[in-house]
PDB file of C-alpha atoms in Angstrom:
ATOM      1  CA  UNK K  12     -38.906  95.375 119.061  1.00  0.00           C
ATOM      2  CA  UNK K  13     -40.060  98.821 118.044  1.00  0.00           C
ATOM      3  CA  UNK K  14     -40.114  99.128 114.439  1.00  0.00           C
ATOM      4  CA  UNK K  15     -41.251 101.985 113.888  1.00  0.00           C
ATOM      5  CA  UNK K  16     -39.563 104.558 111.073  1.00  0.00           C
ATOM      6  CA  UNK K  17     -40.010 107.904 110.798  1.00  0.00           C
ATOM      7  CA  UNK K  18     -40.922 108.724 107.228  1.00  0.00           C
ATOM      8  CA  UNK K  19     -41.929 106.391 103.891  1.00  0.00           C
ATOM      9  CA  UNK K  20     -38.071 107.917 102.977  1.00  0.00           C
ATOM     10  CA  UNK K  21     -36.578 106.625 105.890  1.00  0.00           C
ATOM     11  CA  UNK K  22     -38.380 103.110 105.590  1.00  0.00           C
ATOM     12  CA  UNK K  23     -37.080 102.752 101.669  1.00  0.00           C
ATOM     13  CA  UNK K  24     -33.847 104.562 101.805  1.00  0.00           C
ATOM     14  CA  UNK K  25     -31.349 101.518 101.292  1.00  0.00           C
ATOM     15  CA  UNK K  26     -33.436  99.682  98.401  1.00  0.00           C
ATOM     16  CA  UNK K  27     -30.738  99.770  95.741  1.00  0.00           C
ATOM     17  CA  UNK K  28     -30.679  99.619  91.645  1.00  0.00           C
ATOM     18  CA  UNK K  29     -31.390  96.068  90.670  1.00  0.00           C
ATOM     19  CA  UNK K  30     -33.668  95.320  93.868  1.00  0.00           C
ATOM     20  CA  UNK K  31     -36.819  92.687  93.173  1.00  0.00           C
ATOM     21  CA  UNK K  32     -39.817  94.281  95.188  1.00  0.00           C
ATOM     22  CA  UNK K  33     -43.303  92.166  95.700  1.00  0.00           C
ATOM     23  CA  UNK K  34     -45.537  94.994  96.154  1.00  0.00           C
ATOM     24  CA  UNK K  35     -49.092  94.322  97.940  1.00  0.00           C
ATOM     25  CA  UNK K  36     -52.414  95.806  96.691  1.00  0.00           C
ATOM     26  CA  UNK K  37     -54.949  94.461  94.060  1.00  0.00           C
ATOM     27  CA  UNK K  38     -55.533  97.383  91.235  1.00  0.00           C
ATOM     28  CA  UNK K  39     -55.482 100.537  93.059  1.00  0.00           C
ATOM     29  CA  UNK K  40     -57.034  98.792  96.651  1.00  0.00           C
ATOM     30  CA  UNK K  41     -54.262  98.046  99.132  1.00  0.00           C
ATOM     31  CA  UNK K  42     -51.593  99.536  97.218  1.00  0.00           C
ATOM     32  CA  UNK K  43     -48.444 101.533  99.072  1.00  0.00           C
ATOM     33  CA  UNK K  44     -48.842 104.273  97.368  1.00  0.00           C
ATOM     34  CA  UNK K  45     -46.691 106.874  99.696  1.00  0.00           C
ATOM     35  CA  UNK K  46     -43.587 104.392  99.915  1.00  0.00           C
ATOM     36  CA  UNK K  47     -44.326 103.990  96.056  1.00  0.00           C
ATOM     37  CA  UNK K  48     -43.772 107.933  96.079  1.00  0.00           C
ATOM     38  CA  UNK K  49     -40.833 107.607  98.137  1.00  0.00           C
ATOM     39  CA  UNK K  50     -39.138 104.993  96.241  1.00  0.00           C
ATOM     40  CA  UNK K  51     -40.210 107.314  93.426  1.00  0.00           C
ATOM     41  CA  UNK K  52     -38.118 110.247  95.054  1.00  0.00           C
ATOM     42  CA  UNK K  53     -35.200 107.792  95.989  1.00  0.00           C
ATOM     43  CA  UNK K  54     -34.139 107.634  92.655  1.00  0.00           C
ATOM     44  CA  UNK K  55     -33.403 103.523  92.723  1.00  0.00           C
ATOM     45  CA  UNK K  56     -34.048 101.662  89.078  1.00  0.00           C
ATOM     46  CA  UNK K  57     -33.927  98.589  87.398  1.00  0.00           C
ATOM     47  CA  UNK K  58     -36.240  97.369  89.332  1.00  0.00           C
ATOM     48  CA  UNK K  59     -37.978  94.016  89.474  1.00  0.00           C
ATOM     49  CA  UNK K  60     -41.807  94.114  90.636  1.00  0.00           C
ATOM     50  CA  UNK K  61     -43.923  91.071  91.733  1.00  0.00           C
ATOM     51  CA  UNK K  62     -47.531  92.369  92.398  1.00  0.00           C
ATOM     52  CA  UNK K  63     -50.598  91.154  90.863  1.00  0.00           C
ATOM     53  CA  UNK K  64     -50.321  93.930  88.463  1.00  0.00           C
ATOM     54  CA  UNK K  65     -47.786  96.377  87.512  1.00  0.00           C
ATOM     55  CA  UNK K  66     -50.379  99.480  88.533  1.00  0.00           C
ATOM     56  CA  UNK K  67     -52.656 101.542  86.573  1.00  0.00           C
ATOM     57  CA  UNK K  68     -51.185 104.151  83.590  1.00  0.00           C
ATOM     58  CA  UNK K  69     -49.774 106.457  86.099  1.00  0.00           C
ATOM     59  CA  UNK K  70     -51.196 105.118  89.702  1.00  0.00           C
ATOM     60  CA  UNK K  71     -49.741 102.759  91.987  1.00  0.00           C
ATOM     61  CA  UNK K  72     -46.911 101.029  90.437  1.00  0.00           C
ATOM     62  CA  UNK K  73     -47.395 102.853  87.208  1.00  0.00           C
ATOM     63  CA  UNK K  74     -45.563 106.002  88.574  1.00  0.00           C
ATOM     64  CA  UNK K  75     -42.369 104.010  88.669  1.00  0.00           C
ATOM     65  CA  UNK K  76     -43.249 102.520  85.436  1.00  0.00           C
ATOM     66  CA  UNK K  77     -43.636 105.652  83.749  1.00  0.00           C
ATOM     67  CA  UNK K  78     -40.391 107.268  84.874  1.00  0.00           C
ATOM     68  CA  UNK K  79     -38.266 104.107  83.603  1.00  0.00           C
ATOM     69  CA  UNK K  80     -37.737 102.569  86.946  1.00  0.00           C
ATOM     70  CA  UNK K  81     -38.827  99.088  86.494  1.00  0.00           C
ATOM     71  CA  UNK K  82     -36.683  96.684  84.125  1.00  0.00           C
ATOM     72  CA  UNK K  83     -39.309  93.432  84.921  1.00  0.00           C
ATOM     73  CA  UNK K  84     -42.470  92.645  86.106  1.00  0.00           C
ATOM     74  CA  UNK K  85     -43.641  89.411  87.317  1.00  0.00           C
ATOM     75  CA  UNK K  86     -47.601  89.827  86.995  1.00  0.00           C
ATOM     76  CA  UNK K  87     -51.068  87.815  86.721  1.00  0.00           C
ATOM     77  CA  UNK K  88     -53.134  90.941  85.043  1.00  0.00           C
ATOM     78  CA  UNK K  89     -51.542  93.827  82.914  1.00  0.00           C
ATOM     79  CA  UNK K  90     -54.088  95.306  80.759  1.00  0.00           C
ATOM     80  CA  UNK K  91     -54.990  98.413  82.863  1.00  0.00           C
ATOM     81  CA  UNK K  92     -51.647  99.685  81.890  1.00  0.00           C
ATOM     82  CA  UNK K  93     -50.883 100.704  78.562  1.00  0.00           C
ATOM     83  CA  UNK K  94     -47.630 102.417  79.257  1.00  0.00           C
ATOM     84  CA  UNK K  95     -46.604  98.977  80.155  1.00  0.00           C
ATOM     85  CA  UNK K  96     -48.074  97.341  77.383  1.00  0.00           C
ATOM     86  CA  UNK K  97     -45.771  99.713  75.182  1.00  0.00           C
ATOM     87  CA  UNK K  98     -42.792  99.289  77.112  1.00  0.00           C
ATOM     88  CA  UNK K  99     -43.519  95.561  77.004  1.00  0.00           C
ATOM     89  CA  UNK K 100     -43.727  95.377  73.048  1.00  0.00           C
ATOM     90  CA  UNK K 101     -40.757  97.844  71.987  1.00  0.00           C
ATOM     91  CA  UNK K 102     -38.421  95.808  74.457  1.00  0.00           C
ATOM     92  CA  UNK K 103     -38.132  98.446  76.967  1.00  0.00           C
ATOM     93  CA  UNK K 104     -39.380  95.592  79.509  1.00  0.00           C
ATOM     94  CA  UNK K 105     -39.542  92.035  80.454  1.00  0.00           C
ATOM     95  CA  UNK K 106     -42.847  90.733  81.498  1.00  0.00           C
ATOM     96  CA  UNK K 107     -43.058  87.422  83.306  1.00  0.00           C
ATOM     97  CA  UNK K 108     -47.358  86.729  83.212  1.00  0.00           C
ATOM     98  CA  UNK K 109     -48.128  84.059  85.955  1.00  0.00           C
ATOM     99  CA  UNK K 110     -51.909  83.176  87.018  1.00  0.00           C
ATOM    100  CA  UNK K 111     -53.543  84.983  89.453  1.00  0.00           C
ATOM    101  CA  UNK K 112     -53.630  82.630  92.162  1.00  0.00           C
ATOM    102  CA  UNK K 113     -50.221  81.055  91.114  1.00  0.00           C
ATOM    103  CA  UNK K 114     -48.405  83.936  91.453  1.00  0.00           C
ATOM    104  CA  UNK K 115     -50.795  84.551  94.970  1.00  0.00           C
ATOM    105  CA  UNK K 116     -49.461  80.565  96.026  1.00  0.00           C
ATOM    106  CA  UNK K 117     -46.183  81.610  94.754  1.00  0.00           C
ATOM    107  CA  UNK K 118     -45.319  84.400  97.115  1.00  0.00           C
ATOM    108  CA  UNK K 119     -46.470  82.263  99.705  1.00  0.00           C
ATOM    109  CA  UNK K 120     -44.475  79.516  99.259  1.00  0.00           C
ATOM    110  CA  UNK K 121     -41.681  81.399  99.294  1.00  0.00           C
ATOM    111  CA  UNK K 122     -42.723  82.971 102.639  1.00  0.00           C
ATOM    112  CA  UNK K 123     -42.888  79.662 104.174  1.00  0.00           C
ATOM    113  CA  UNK K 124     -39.769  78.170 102.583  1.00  0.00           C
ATOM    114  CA  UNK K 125     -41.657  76.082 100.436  1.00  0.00           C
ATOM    115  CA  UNK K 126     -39.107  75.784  97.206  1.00  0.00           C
ATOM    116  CA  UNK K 127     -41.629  74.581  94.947  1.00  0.00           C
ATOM    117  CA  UNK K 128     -45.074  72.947  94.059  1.00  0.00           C
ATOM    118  CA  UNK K 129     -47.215  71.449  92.154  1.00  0.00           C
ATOM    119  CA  UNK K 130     -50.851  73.068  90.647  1.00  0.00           C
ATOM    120  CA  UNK K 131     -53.184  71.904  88.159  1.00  0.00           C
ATOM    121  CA  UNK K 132     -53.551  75.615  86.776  1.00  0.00           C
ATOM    122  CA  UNK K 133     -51.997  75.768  83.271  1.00  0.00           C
ATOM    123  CA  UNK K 134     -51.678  72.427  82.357  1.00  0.00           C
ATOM    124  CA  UNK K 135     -52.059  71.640  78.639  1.00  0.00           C
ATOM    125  CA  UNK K 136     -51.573  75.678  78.037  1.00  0.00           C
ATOM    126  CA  UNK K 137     -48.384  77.513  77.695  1.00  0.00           C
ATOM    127  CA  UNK K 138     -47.996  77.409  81.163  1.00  0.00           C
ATOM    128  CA  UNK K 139     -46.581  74.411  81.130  1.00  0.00           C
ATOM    129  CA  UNK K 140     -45.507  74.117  78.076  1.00  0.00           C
ATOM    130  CA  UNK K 141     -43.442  77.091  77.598  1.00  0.00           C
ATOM    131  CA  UNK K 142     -43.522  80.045  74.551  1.00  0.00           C
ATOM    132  CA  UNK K 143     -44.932  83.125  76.316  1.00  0.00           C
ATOM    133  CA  UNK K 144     -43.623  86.098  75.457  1.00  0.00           C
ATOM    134  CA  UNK K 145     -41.437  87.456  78.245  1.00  0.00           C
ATOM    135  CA  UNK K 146     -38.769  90.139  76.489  1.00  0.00           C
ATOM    136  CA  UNK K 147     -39.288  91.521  72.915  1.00  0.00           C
ATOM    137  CA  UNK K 148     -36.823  93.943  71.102  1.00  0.00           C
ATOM    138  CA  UNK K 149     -37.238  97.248  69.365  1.00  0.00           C
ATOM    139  CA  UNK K 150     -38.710  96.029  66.360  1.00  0.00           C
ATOM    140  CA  UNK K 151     -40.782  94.146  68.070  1.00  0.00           C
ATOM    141  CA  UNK K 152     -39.588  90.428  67.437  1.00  0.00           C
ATOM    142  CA  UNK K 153     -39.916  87.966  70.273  1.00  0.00           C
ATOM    143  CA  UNK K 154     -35.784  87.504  71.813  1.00  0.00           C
ATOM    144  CA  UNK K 155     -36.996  85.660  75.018  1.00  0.00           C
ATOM    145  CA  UNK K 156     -40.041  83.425  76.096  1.00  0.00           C
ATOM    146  CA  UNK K 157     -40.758  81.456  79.108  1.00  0.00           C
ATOM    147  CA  UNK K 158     -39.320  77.467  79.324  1.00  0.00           C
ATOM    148  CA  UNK K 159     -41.066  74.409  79.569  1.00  0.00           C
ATOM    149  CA  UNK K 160     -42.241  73.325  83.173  1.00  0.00           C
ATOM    150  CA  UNK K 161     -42.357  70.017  84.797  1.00  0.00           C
ATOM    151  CA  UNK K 162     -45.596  68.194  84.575  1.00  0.00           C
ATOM    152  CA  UNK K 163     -46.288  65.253  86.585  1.00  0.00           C
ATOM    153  CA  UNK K 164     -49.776  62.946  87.545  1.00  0.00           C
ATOM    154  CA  UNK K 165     -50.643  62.950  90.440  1.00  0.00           C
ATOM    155  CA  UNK K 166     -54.104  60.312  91.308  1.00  0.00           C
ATOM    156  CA  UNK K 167     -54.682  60.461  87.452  1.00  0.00           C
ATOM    157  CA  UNK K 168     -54.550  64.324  87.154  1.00  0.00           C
ATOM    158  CA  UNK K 169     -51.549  66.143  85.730  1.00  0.00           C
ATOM    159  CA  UNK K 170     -50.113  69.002  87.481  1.00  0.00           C
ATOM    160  CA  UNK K 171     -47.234  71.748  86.633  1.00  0.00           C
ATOM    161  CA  UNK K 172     -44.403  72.679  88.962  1.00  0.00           C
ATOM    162  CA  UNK K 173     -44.036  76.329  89.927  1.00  0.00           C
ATOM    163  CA  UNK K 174     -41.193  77.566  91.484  1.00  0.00           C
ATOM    164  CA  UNK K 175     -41.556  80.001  94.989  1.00  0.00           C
ATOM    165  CA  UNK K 176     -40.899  83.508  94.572  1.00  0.00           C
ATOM    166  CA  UNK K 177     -39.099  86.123  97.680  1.00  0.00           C
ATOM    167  CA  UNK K 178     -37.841  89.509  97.181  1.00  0.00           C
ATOM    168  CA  UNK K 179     -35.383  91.597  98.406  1.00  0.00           C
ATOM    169  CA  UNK K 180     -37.794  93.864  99.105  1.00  0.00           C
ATOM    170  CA  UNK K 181     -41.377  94.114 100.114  1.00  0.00           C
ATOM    171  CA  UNK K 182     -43.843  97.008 100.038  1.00  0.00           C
ATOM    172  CA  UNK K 183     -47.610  96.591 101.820  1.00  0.00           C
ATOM    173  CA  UNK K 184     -50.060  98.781 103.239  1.00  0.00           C
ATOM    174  CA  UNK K 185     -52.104  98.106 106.487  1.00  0.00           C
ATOM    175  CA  UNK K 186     -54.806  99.294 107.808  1.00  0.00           C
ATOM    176  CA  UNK K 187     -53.752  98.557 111.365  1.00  0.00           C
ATOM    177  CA  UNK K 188     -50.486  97.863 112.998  1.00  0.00           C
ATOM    178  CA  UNK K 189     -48.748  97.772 116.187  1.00  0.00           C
ATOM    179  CA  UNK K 190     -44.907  98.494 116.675  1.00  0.00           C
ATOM    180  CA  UNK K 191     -44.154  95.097 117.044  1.00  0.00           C
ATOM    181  CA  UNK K 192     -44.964  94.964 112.922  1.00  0.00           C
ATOM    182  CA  UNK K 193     -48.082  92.563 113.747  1.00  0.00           C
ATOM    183  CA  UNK K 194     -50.425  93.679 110.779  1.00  0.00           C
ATOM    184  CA  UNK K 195     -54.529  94.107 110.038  1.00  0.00           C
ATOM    185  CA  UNK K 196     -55.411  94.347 106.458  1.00  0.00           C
ATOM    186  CA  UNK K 197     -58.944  95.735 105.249  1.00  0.00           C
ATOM    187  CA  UNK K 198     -61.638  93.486 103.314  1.00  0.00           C
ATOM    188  CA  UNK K 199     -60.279  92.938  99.910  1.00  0.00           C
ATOM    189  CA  UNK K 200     -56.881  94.628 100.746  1.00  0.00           C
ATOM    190  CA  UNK K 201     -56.223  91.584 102.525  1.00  0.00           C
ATOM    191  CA  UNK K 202     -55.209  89.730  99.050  1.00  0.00           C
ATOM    192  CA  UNK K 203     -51.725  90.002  97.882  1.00  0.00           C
ATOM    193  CA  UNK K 204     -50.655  92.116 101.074  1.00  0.00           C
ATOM    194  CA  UNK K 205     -49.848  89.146 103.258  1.00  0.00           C
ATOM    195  CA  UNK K 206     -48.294  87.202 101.030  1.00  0.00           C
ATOM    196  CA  UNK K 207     -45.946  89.771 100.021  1.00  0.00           C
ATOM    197  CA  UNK K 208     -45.311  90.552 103.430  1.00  0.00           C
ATOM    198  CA  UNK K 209     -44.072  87.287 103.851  1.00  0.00           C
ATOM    199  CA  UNK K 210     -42.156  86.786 100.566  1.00  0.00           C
ATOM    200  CA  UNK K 211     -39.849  90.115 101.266  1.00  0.00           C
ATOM    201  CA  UNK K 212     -36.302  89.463 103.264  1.00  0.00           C
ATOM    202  CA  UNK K 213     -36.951  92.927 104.211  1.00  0.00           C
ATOM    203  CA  UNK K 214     -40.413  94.061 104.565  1.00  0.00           C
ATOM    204  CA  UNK K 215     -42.267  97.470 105.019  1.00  0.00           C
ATOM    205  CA  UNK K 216     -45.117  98.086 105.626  1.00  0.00           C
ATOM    206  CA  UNK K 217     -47.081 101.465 105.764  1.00  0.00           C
ATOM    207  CA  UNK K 218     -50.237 101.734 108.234  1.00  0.00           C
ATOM    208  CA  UNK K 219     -53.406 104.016 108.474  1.00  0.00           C
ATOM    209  CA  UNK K 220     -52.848 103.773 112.342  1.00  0.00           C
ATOM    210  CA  UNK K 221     -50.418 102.425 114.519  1.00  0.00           C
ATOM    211  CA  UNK K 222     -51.939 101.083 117.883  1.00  0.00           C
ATOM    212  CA  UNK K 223     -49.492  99.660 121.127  1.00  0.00           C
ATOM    213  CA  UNK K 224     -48.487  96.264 121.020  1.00  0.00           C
ATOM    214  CA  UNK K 225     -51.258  94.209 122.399  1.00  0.00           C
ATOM    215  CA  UNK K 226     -54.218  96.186 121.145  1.00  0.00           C
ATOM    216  CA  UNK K 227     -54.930  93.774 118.540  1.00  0.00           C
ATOM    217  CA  UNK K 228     -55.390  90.386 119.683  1.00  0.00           C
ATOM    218  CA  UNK K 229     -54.051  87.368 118.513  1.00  0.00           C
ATOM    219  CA  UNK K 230     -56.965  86.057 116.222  1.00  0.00           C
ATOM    220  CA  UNK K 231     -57.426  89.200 114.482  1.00  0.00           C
ATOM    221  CA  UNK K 232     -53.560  90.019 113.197  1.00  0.00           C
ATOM    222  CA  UNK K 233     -53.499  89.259 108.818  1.00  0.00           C
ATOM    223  CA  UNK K 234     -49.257  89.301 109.252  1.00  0.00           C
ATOM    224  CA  UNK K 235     -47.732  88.301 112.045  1.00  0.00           C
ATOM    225  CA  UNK K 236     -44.657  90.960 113.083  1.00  0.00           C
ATOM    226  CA  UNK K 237     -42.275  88.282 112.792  1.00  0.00           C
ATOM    227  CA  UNK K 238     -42.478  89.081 108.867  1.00  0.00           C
ATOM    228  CA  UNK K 239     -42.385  92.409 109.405  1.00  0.00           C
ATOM    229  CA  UNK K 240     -38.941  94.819 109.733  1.00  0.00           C
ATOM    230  CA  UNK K 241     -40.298  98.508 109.308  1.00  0.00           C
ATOM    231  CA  UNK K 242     -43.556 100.573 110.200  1.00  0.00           C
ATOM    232  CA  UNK K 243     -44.503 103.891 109.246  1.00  0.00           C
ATOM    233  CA  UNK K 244     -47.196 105.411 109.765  1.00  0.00           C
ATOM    234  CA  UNK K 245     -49.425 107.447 106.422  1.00  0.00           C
ATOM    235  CA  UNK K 246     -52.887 107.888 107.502  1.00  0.00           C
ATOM    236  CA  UNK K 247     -55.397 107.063 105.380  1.00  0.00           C
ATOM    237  CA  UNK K 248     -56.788 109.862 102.921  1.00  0.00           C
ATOM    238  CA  UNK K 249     -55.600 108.264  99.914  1.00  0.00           C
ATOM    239  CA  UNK K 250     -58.181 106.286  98.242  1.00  0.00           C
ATOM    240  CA  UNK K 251     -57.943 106.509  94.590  1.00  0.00           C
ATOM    241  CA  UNK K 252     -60.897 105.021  92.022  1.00  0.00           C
ATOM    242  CA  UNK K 253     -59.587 103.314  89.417  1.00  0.00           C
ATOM    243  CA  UNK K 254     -62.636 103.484  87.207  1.00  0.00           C
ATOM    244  CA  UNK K 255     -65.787 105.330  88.320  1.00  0.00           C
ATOM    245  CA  UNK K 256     -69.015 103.497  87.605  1.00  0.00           C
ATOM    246  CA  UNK K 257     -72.277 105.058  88.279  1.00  0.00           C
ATOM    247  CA  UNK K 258     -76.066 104.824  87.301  1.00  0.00           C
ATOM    248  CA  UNK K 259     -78.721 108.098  86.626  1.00  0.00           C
ATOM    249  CA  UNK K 260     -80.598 109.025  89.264  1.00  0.00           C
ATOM    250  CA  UNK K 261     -84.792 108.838  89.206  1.00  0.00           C
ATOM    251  CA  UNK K 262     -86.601 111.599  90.527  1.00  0.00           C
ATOM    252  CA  UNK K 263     -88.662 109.114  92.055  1.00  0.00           C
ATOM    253  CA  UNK K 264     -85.993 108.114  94.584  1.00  0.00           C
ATOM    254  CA  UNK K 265     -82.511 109.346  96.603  1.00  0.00           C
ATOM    255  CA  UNK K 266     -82.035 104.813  97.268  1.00  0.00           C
ATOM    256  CA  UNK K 267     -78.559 104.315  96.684  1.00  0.00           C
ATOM    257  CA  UNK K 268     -77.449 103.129  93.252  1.00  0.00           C
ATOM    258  CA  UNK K 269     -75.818  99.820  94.910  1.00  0.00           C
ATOM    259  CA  UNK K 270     -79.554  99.012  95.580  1.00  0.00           C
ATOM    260  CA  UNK K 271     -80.162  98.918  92.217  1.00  0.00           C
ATOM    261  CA  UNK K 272     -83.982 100.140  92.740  1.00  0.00           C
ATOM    262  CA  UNK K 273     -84.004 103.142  91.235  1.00  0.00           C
ATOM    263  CA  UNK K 274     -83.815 102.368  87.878  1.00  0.00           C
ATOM    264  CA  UNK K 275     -86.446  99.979  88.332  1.00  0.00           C
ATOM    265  CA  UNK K 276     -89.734 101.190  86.644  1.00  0.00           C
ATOM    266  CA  UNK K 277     -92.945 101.733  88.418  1.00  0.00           C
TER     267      UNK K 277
END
């Protein structure tokens, strides 16, 4: 029942060329960034990715990006990145775009051994319909684009079928976890962890801090351990910015900029 690996290394050593990874985090929040590293170090490529996005120039998932590890992405958002929007356009990748929660009911499904459902999202767009770009070539023609879906009513409102996605892999990162693999995620970092945890045959997950099985109760555990195959432990000094937004100070006051007084005139 003890889980726990020694080292990110360790924890990603046997993911092999060709693996499909759903990787947790939501821009840079929640991302596992050191078994990101690792896999990084491990030298494994043509990669498929499912996250929410396929990380940020060269953060997150980007750093595999850049070095020509990932042959597919399966993504809701990917204009943060523009090494991926090249990539994507000289047909140096395929990019499957799904909507955000879609892809988020998606990963689920899969983690429940749901094959398939039905959602009102996309309807009447291309979607459903099919035509989205997913794989251009080097002169940038359009070779491949995603098929027509199923669309059926349901109480007079149509809805489109969507398939469930798992992985071979998955990659999350915890705030909390016990050895058992029972998981705590932080605030918004709870998003897309979960339910990549659960979409993963083989799931890892990096904490901040590992506690003994039966510190965290019942009610409060995000992913049960039953989900869960390998913990390491990273500690938690990593917390990137992905864009820095701030407001000039007033000499009239040291009120936090979140309070929004301060530029307020007198």
């Amino acid at each position: 029942m003890d889980k726990v690996v020694r080292s990110a290394e360790e924890a990603v050593a046997d993911i092999g060329q060709g693996a499909t990874l759903a990787v947790g985090g939501f821009g840079l929040c929640g991302v596992p960034y050191a078994l990101i590293d690792a896999l990084l170090a491990q030298g494994a490529d043509q990669l498929t990715t499912i996250s929410n996005n396929c990380g940020v120039d060269d953060q997150a998932l980007g750093v595999l990006l850049y070095a020509g590890r990932i042959r597919k992405t399966i993504s809701s958002f990917v204009g943060g990145n523009k090494e991926l929007a090249r990539l994507y356009l000289s047909g140096e990748l395929e990019v499957e775009l799904t909507p955000q929660g879609t892809l988020a009911e998606r990963l689920r499904a899969g983690g429940s051994g749901i094959p398939a459902f039905y959602t009102p999202t996309g309807v009447g767009t291309l979607v459903a319909e099919g035509g989205i770009p997913i794989r251009y070539d080097a002169d940038g023609n359009v070779v491949e684009v995603s098929r027509p879906k199923e669309v059926r009513e349901f109480d007079g409102r149509q809805y489109v079928l969507e398939t469930a996605l798992t992985a071979d892999f998955a990659l999350v990162h915890a705030a909390v976890g016990d050895r058992h693999g029972n998981l705590v995620f932080h605030e918004s970092a709870r998003n897309f962890n979960p339910l990549a945890g659960m979409a993963g045959r083989i799931t890892v997950a990096e904490v901040e801090e590992l506690v003994e099985p039966g510190q965290i109760t019942p009610e409060d555990v995000h992913l049960p351990g039953v989900f869960v195959d390998r913990v390491v432990v990273v500690g938690g000094d990593r917390k990137p910015i992905e864009r820095r937004t701030t407001r000039p100070r007033t000499d009239r006051s040291q009120t936090p900029a979140a309070a929004g007084e301060e530029a307020t005139p007198a």
